[in-house]
C-alpha positions as a Markdown table, in Angstrom:
| # | Residue | x | y | z |
|---|---|---|---|---|
| 1 | Unk | 178.6 | 7.8 | 92.7 |
| 2 | Unk | 177.9 | 11.2 | 94.1 |
| 3 | Unk | 176.8 | 14.1 | 92.0 |
| 4 | Unk | 177.0 | 17.8 | 92.7 |
| 5 | Unk | 173.7 | 19.6 | 92.7 |
| 6 | Unk | 170.2 | 18.2 | 93.0 |
| 7 | Unk | 168.0 | 16.1 | 90.9 |
| 8 | Unk | 164.6 | 16.9 | 89.6 |
| 9 | Unk | 163.1 | 14.7 | 92.3 |
| 10 | Unk | 165.1 | 16.6 | 95.0 |
| 11 | Unk | 163.8 | 19.9 | 93.7 |
| 12 | Unk | 160.2 | 18.7 | 93.7 |
| 13 | Unk | 160.5 | 17.8 | 97.4 |
| 14 | Unk | 161.6 | 21.3 | 98.4 |
| 15 | Unk | 158.8 | 23.4 | 99.9 |
| 16 | Unk | 157.7 | 26.3 | 97.8 |
| 17 | Unk | 158.6 | 29.8 | 98.9 |
| 18 | Unk | 155.9 | 31.1 | 101.3 |
| 19 | Unk | 154.2 | 27.7 | 101.6 |
| 20 | Unk | 153.8 | 26.1 | 105.0 |
| 21 | Unk | 155.9 | 23.1 | 105.2 |
| 22 | Unk | 154.1 | 19.8 | 105.7 |
| 23 | Unk | 153.4 | 19.1 | 109.3 |
| 24 | Unk | 153.9 | 22.7 | 110.2 |
| 25 | Unk | 151.2 | 24.6 | 112.0 |
| 26 | Unk | 149.2 | 27.2 | 109.9 |
| 27 | Unk | 150.0 | 30.8 | 110.8 |
| 28 | Unk | 147.5 | 32.2 | 113.4 |
| 29 | Unk | 145.9 | 35.7 | 112.7 |
| 30 | Unk | 146.0 | 37.7 | 115.9 |
| 31 | Unk | 142.7 | 38.5 | 117.7 |
| 32 | Unk | 143.5 | 42.2 | 117.6 |
| 33 | Unk | 143.7 | 42.1 | 113.8 |
| 34 | Unk | 140.4 | 40.3 | 113.5 |
| 35 | Unk | 138.7 | 42.8 | 115.8 |
| 36 | Unk | 140.1 | 45.6 | 113.7 |
| 37 | Unk | 138.6 | 44.2 | 110.5 |
| 38 | Unk | 135.3 | 43.5 | 112.3 |
| 39 | Unk | 135.2 | 47.2 | 113.5 |
| 40 | Unk | 135.9 | 48.4 | 110.0 |
| 41 | Unk | 133.3 | 46.2 | 108.5 |
| 42 | Unk | 130.5 | 47.2 | 111.0 |
| 43 | Unk | 131.2 | 51.0 | 111.0 |
| 44 | Unk | 128.7 | 51.9 | 108.1 |
| 45 | Unk | 125.9 | 49.9 | 109.6 |
| 46 | Unk | 126.4 | 51.6 | 113.0 |
| 47 | Unk | 126.5 | 55.0 | 111.4 |
| 48 | Unk | 123.1 | 54.3 | 109.7 |
| 49 | Unk | 121.6 | 53.3 | 113.0 |
| 50 | Unk | 122.9 | 56.4 | 114.7 |
| 51 | Unk | 121.6 | 58.6 | 111.8 |
| 52 | Unk | 118.2 | 57.0 | 111.9 |
| 53 | Unk | 117.9 | 57.5 | 115.7 |
| 54 | Unk | 119.0 | 61.1 | 115.4 |
| 55 | Unk | 116.5 | 61.8 | 112.6 |
| 56 | Unk | 113.7 | 60.2 | 114.6 |
| 57 | Unk | 114.6 | 62.5 | 117.6 |
| 58 | Unk | 114.6 | 65.6 | 115.3 |
| 59 | Unk | 111.2 | 64.7 | 113.9 |
| 60 | Unk | 109.8 | 64.0 | 117.4 |
| 61 | Unk | 111.2 | 67.3 | 118.7 |
| 62 | Unk | 109.7 | 69.2 | 115.7 |
| 63 | Unk | 106.3 | 67.5 | 116.2 |
| 64 | Unk | 106.4 | 68.5 | 119.9 |
| 65 | Unk | 107.2 | 72.1 | 119.1 |
| 66 | Unk | 104.4 | 72.3 | 116.6 |
| 67 | Unk | 101.7 | 70.4 | 118.3 |
| 68 | Unk | 102.2 | 70.6 | 122.0 |
| 69 | Unk | 104.8 | 73.1 | 123.1 |
| 70 | Unk | 104.0 | 76.7 | 124.2 |
| 71 | Unk | 106.7 | 78.0 | 121.8 |
| 72 | Unk | 104.4 | 78.2 | 118.8 |
| 73 | Unk | 101.1 | 78.6 | 120.6 |
| 74 | Unk | 98.5 | 81.4 | 120.4 |
| 75 | Unk | 99.4 | 84.4 | 122.6 |
| 76 | Unk | 97.5 | 87.1 | 120.7 |
| 77 | Unk | 94.4 | 87.3 | 118.5 |
| 78 | Unk | 94.5 | 90.5 | 116.5 |
| 79 | Unk | 91.5 | 92.0 | 114.7 |
| 80 | Unk | 91.9 | 94.2 | 111.6 |
| 81 | Unk | 89.1 | 96.1 | 109.9 |
| 82 | Unk | 86.5 | 96.3 | 112.8 |
| 83 | Unk | 84.6 | 99.6 | 112.8 |
| 84 | Unk | 81.1 | 99.2 | 114.2 |
| 85 | Unk | 82.1 | 96.0 | 116.0 |
| 86 | Unk | 84.6 | 96.0 | 118.8 |
| 87 | Unk | 87.7 | 93.8 | 118.8 |
| 88 | Unk | 86.5 | 92.0 | 121.9 |
| 89 | Unk | 83.3 | 91.0 | 120.1 |
| 90 | Unk | 85.1 | 89.6 | 117.2 |
| 91 | Unk | 87.7 | 87.7 | 119.4 |
| 92 | Unk | 84.9 | 86.2 | 121.5 |
| 93 | Unk | 83.0 | 85.0 | 118.5 |
| 94 | Unk | 86.1 | 83.6 | 116.8 |
| 95 | Unk | 86.5 | 81.2 | 119.7 |
| 96 | Unk | 90.3 | 80.9 | 119.5 |
| 97 | Unk | 91.8 | 80.1 | 123.0 |
| 98 | Unk | 95.1 | 81.3 | 124.1 |
| 99 | Unk | 97.7 | 78.6 | 124.4 |
| 100 | Unk | 96.3 | 76.6 | 121.5 |
| 101 | Unk | 99.2 | 75.5 | 119.2 |
| 102 | Unk | 99.0 | 77.6 | 116.1 |
| 103 | Unk | 99.1 | 74.6 | 113.8 |
| 104 | Unk | 95.9 | 73.2 | 115.5 |
| 105 | Unk | 93.9 | 76.4 | 115.1 |
| 106 | Unk | 91.0 | 75.7 | 112.7 |
| 107 | Unk | 91.1 | 79.0 | 110.7 |
| 108 | Unk | 88.2 | 78.1 | 108.5 |
| 109 | Unk | 85.9 | 77.3 | 111.4 |
| 110 | Unk | 86.9 | 80.5 | 113.2 |
| 111 | Unk | 86.2 | 82.5 | 110.0 |
| 112 | Unk | 82.8 | 80.8 | 109.7 |
| 113 | Unk | 81.9 | 81.8 | 113.2 |
| 114 | Unk | 82.9 | 85.4 | 112.7 |
| 115 | Unk | 81.0 | 85.5 | 109.4 |
| 116 | Unk | 77.8 | 84.9 | 111.3 |
| 117 | Unk | 77.9 | 88.4 | 112.8 |
| 118 | Unk | 75.4 | 90.4 | 110.8 |
| 119 | Unk | 77.8 | 93.4 | 110.4 |
| 120 | Unk | 80.5 | 91.2 | 108.7 |
| 121 | Unk | 80.6 | 91.2 | 104.9 |
| 122 | Unk | 83.9 | 89.3 | 104.4 |
| 123 | Unk | 86.4 | 87.7 | 106.8 |
| 124 | Unk | 89.7 | 85.9 | 106.7 |
| 125 | Unk | 91.5 | 84.2 | 109.6 |
| 126 | Unk | 95.3 | 83.6 | 109.2 |
| 127 | Unk | 98.2 | 82.5 | 111.4 |
| 128 | Unk | 100.9 | 84.9 | 112.2 |
| 129 | Unk | 103.9 | 83.0 | 113.5 |
| 130 | Unk | 105.2 | 82.5 | 116.1 |
| 131 | Unk | 102.1 | 83.3 | 118.3 |
| 132 | Unk | 99.5 | 85.4 | 116.6 |
| 133 | Unk | 96.1 | 84.7 | 114.9 |
| 134 | Unk | 94.9 | 87.6 | 112.7 |
| 135 | Unk | 91.2 | 88.1 | 112.0 |
| 136 | Unk | 90.8 | 90.4 | 109.0 |
| 137 | Unk | 87.3 | 91.5 | 108.2 |
| 138 | Unk | 85.3 | 94.0 | 106.1 |
| 139 | Unk | 82.1 | 95.3 | 107.6 |
| 140 | Unk | 79.0 | 96.0 | 105.7 |
| 141 | Unk | 78.6 | 99.6 | 104.5 |
| 142 | Unk | 75.0 | 101.0 | 105.0 |
| 143 | Unk | 73.5 | 102.8 | 102.1 |
| 144 | Unk | 69.8 | 102.9 | 103.2 |
| 145 | Unk | 67.6 | 102.5 | 106.2 |
| 146 | Unk | 64.4 | 100.5 | 106.1 |
| 147 | Unk | 61.4 | 100.4 | 108.5 |
| 148 | Unk | 60.4 | 96.9 | 109.6 |
| 149 | Unk | 57.7 | 96.6 | 112.1 |
| 150 | Unk | 58.7 | 98.8 | 115.0 |
| 151 | Unk | 62.5 | 98.9 | 114.2 |
| 152 | Unk | 64.7 | 100.6 | 111.6 |
| 153 | Unk | 67.4 | 98.5 | 110.0 |
| 154 | Unk | 70.5 | 99.5 | 108.1 |
| 155 | Unk | 70.8 | 98.0 | 104.6 |
| 156 | Unk | 73.9 | 97.4 | 102.5 |
| 157 | Unk | 74.3 | 97.7 | 98.8 |
| 158 | Unk | 73.2 | 94.1 | 98.2 |
| 159 | Unk | 70.0 | 94.5 | 100.2 |
| 160 | Unk | 71.2 | 92.8 | 103.4 |
| 161 | Unk | 69.5 | 94.2 | 106.5 |
| 162 | Unk | 72.3 | 93.9 | 109.1 |
| 163 | Unk | 71.8 | 96.2 | 112.0 |
| 164 | Unk | 69.2 | 98.3 | 113.8 |
| 165 | Unk | 69.3 | 101.9 | 114.8 |
| 166 | Unk | 67.3 | 104.1 | 117.1 |
| 167 | Unk | 68.6 | 107.5 | 116.4 |
| 168 | Unk | 69.6 | 109.3 | 113.2 |
| 169 | Unk | 70.9 | 107.3 | 110.3 |
| 170 | Unk | 74.6 | 107.6 | 109.4 |
| 171 | Unk | 75.5 | 110.4 | 106.9 |
| 172 | Unk | 74.6 | 109.5 | 103.3 |
| 173 | Unk | 72.2 | 106.8 | 104.4 |
| 174 | Unk | 68.7 | 107.4 | 102.9 |
| 175 | Unk | 65.3 | 105.8 | 103.7 |
| 176 | Unk | 64.3 | 102.8 | 101.5 |
| 177 | Unk | 60.6 | 102.1 | 101.0 |
| 178 | Unk | 60.0 | 98.5 | 99.8 |
| 179 | Unk | 57.5 | 95.9 | 100.8 |
| 180 | Unk | 59.9 | 93.0 | 101.6 |
| 181 | Unk | 63.4 | 94.3 | 102.0 |
| 182 | Unk | 66.2 | 91.8 | 101.5 |
| 183 | Unk | 68.8 | 90.6 | 99.1 |
| 184 | Unk | 66.4 | 88.2 | 97.3 |
| 185 | Unk | 63.8 | 90.9 | 96.7 |
| 186 | Unk | 63.9 | 92.3 | 93.2 |
| 187 | Unk | 62.4 | 95.6 | 94.2 |
| 188 | Unk | 65.0 | 96.1 | 96.9 |
| 189 | Unk | 67.9 | 95.3 | 94.6 |
| 190 | Unk | 66.6 | 97.5 | 91.8 |
| 191 | Unk | 66.1 | 100.5 | 94.2 |
| 192 | Unk | 69.6 | 100.1 | 95.7 |
| 193 | Unk | 71.1 | 99.6 | 92.3 |
| 194 | Unk | 69.8 | 103.0 | 91.3 |
| 195 | Unk | 71.1 | 104.6 | 94.4 |
| 196 | Unk | 74.6 | 103.1 | 94.2 |
| 197 | Unk | 74.9 | 104.0 | 90.5 |
| 198 | Unk | 74.5 | 107.7 | 91.1 |
| 199 | Unk | 77.5 | 110.1 | 91.0 |
| 200 | Unk | 78.4 | 111.4 | 94.5 |
| 201 | Unk | 77.1 | 114.9 | 93.6 |
| 202 | Unk | 73.7 | 113.5 | 92.7 |
| 203 | Unk | 73.5 | 111.0 | 95.4 |
| 204 | Unk | 74.0 | 113.7 | 98.0 |
| 205 | Unk | 70.8 | 115.2 | 96.8 |
| 206 | Unk | 68.7 | 112.1 | 97.3 |
| 207 | Unk | 66.6 | 112.0 | 100.4 |
| 208 | Unk | 64.8 | 108.7 | 99.7 |
| 209 | Unk | 64.2 | 105.8 | 97.3 |
| 210 | Unk | 61.1 | 103.6 | 96.9 |
| 211 | Unk | 60.0 | 100.7 | 94.7 |
| 212 | Unk | 56.7 | 98.9 | 94.7 |
| 213 | Unk | 58.1 | 96.5 | 92.1 |
| 214 | Unk | 61.4 | 96.2 | 90.4 |
| 215 | Unk | 60.1 | 98.3 | 87.4 |
| 216 | Unk | 59.0 | 101.4 | 89.2 |
| 217 | Unk | 61.9 | 102.8 | 91.2 |
| 218 | Unk | 61.5 | 106.4 | 92.3 |
| 219 | Unk | 64.0 | 108.7 | 93.8 |
| 220 | Unk | 63.2 | 111.8 | 96.0 |
| 221 | Unk | 65.5 | 114.8 | 95.9 |
| 222 | Unk | 66.2 | 117.3 | 98.7 |
| 223 | Unk | 64.1 | 120.1 | 97.1 |
| 224 | Unk | 61.0 | 117.8 | 96.7 |
| 225 | Unk | 61.6 | 116.9 | 93.1 |
| 226 | Unk | 61.1 | 113.3 | 92.2 |
| 227 | Unk | 63.0 | 111.1 | 89.7 |
| 228 | Unk | 61.1 | 108.4 | 87.9 |
| 229 | Unk | 63.8 | 105.8 | 87.4 |
| 230 | Unk | 61.8 | 102.8 | 86.2 |
| 231 | Unk | 63.5 | 99.4 | 86.0 |
| 232 | Unk | 67.0 | 98.3 | 86.8 |
| 233 | Unk | 67.9 | 98.2 | 83.1 |
| 234 | Unk | 70.5 | 100.7 | 81.8 |
| 235 | Unk | 71.3 | 101.9 | 85.3 |
| 236 | Unk | 74.6 | 103.5 | 84.4 |
| 237 | Unk | 73.1 | 105.4 | 81.5 |
| 238 | Unk | 70.2 | 106.7 | 83.6 |
| 239 | Unk | 72.6 | 107.9 | 86.3 |
| 240 | Unk | 74.7 | 109.8 | 83.6 |
| 241 | Unk | 71.6 | 111.4 | 82.1 |
| 242 | Unk | 70.1 | 112.4 | 85.5 |
| 243 | Unk | 73.4 | 114.1 | 86.4 |
| 244 | Unk | 73.4 | 116.1 | 83.2 |
| 245 | Unk | 69.8 | 117.1 | 83.6 |
| 246 | Unk | 70.4 | 118.4 | 87.1 |
| 247 | Unk | 73.4 | 120.4 | 86.0 |
| 248 | Unk | 71.5 | 122.0 | 83.1 |
| 249 | Unk | 68.6 | 122.9 | 85.4 |
| 250 | Unk | 71.0 | 124.5 | 87.9 |
| 251 | Unk | 72.7 | 126.4 | 85.1 |
| 252 | Unk | 69.3 | 127.7 | 83.9 |
| 253 | Unk | 69.6 | 126.1 | 80.4 |
| 254 | Unk | 66.6 | 123.9 | 81.2 |
| 255 | Unk | 63.4 | 124.9 | 83.0 |
| 256 | Unk | 62.8 | 123.5 | 86.4 |
| 257 | Unk | 60.5 | 120.5 | 86.7 |
| 258 | Unk | 58.9 | 118.7 | 89.6 |
| 259 | Unk | 59.4 | 115.3 | 88.0 |
| 260 | Unk | 62.3 | 114.1 | 85.9 |
| 261 | Unk | 61.5 | 110.9 | 84.1 |
| 262 | Unk | 64.7 | 109.0 | 83.0 |
| 263 | Unk | 63.1 | 105.6 | 82.7 |
| 264 | Unk | 63.9 | 105.8 | 79.0 |
| 265 | Unk | 67.2 | 107.6 | 79.2 |
| 266 | Unk | 67.3 | 108.4 | 75.5 |
| 267 | Unk | 63.9 | 110.1 | 75.6 |
| 268 | Unk | 63.8 | 112.1 | 78.9 |
| 269 | Unk | 60.5 | 113.6 | 80.0 |
| 270 | Unk | 60.3 | 116.7 | 82.4 |
| 271 | Unk | 57.0 | 117.5 | 84.0 |
């Protein structure tokens, strides 16, 4: 007997919607679609590779510009502060060759070479981008002149004998009479300490300074008077007292004296 509709068995044999019927071939994904997915999957990796290569090229270019190219190389060596020395002397001693990449310039070594010049007190060498090296120096300032053998040498405030002269000493530079002039000699430093401590008005009257030892510094003034300074102790106080004494003598409130003893500044003796 026939029945309208289908039985449970019949329904179970029907293929599910979307399923591939038995015996039917599985759907084939197109080659173009697979290639598209492959491209999308590989794009980030490719970008990283390109970025890494680009970064390496930038680093290589920067290194070439700094270390080898003429773009940032020495074209000028400028000297600031030279007075007695010529710029050419300083440049020659600094030993910095044109065309050297700035980053390769050994500024400390160049400064050390310039510092060997006797006239140089302080020196600094710096880079001035894009193509300049600057040598900035301070020369020694002479305050006295000393006789050594058959030559006369200029002496700075620290006792360094740094140059020789044959003619007149520079203005304000007075003769220094010590046995062994030099920065390590106590008599030298005591005598120069007295000279440097004086006010300008008094110092302009000094024609010489001498010291057999560090405790017997003596100054000679333009009118022949002498100042017994003594040791290097209380130098500033002695300079103040001497200035006041000279002012009083000039004003007539004190009698003139051939010798002014300020070795004990609180008990001055005039002779």
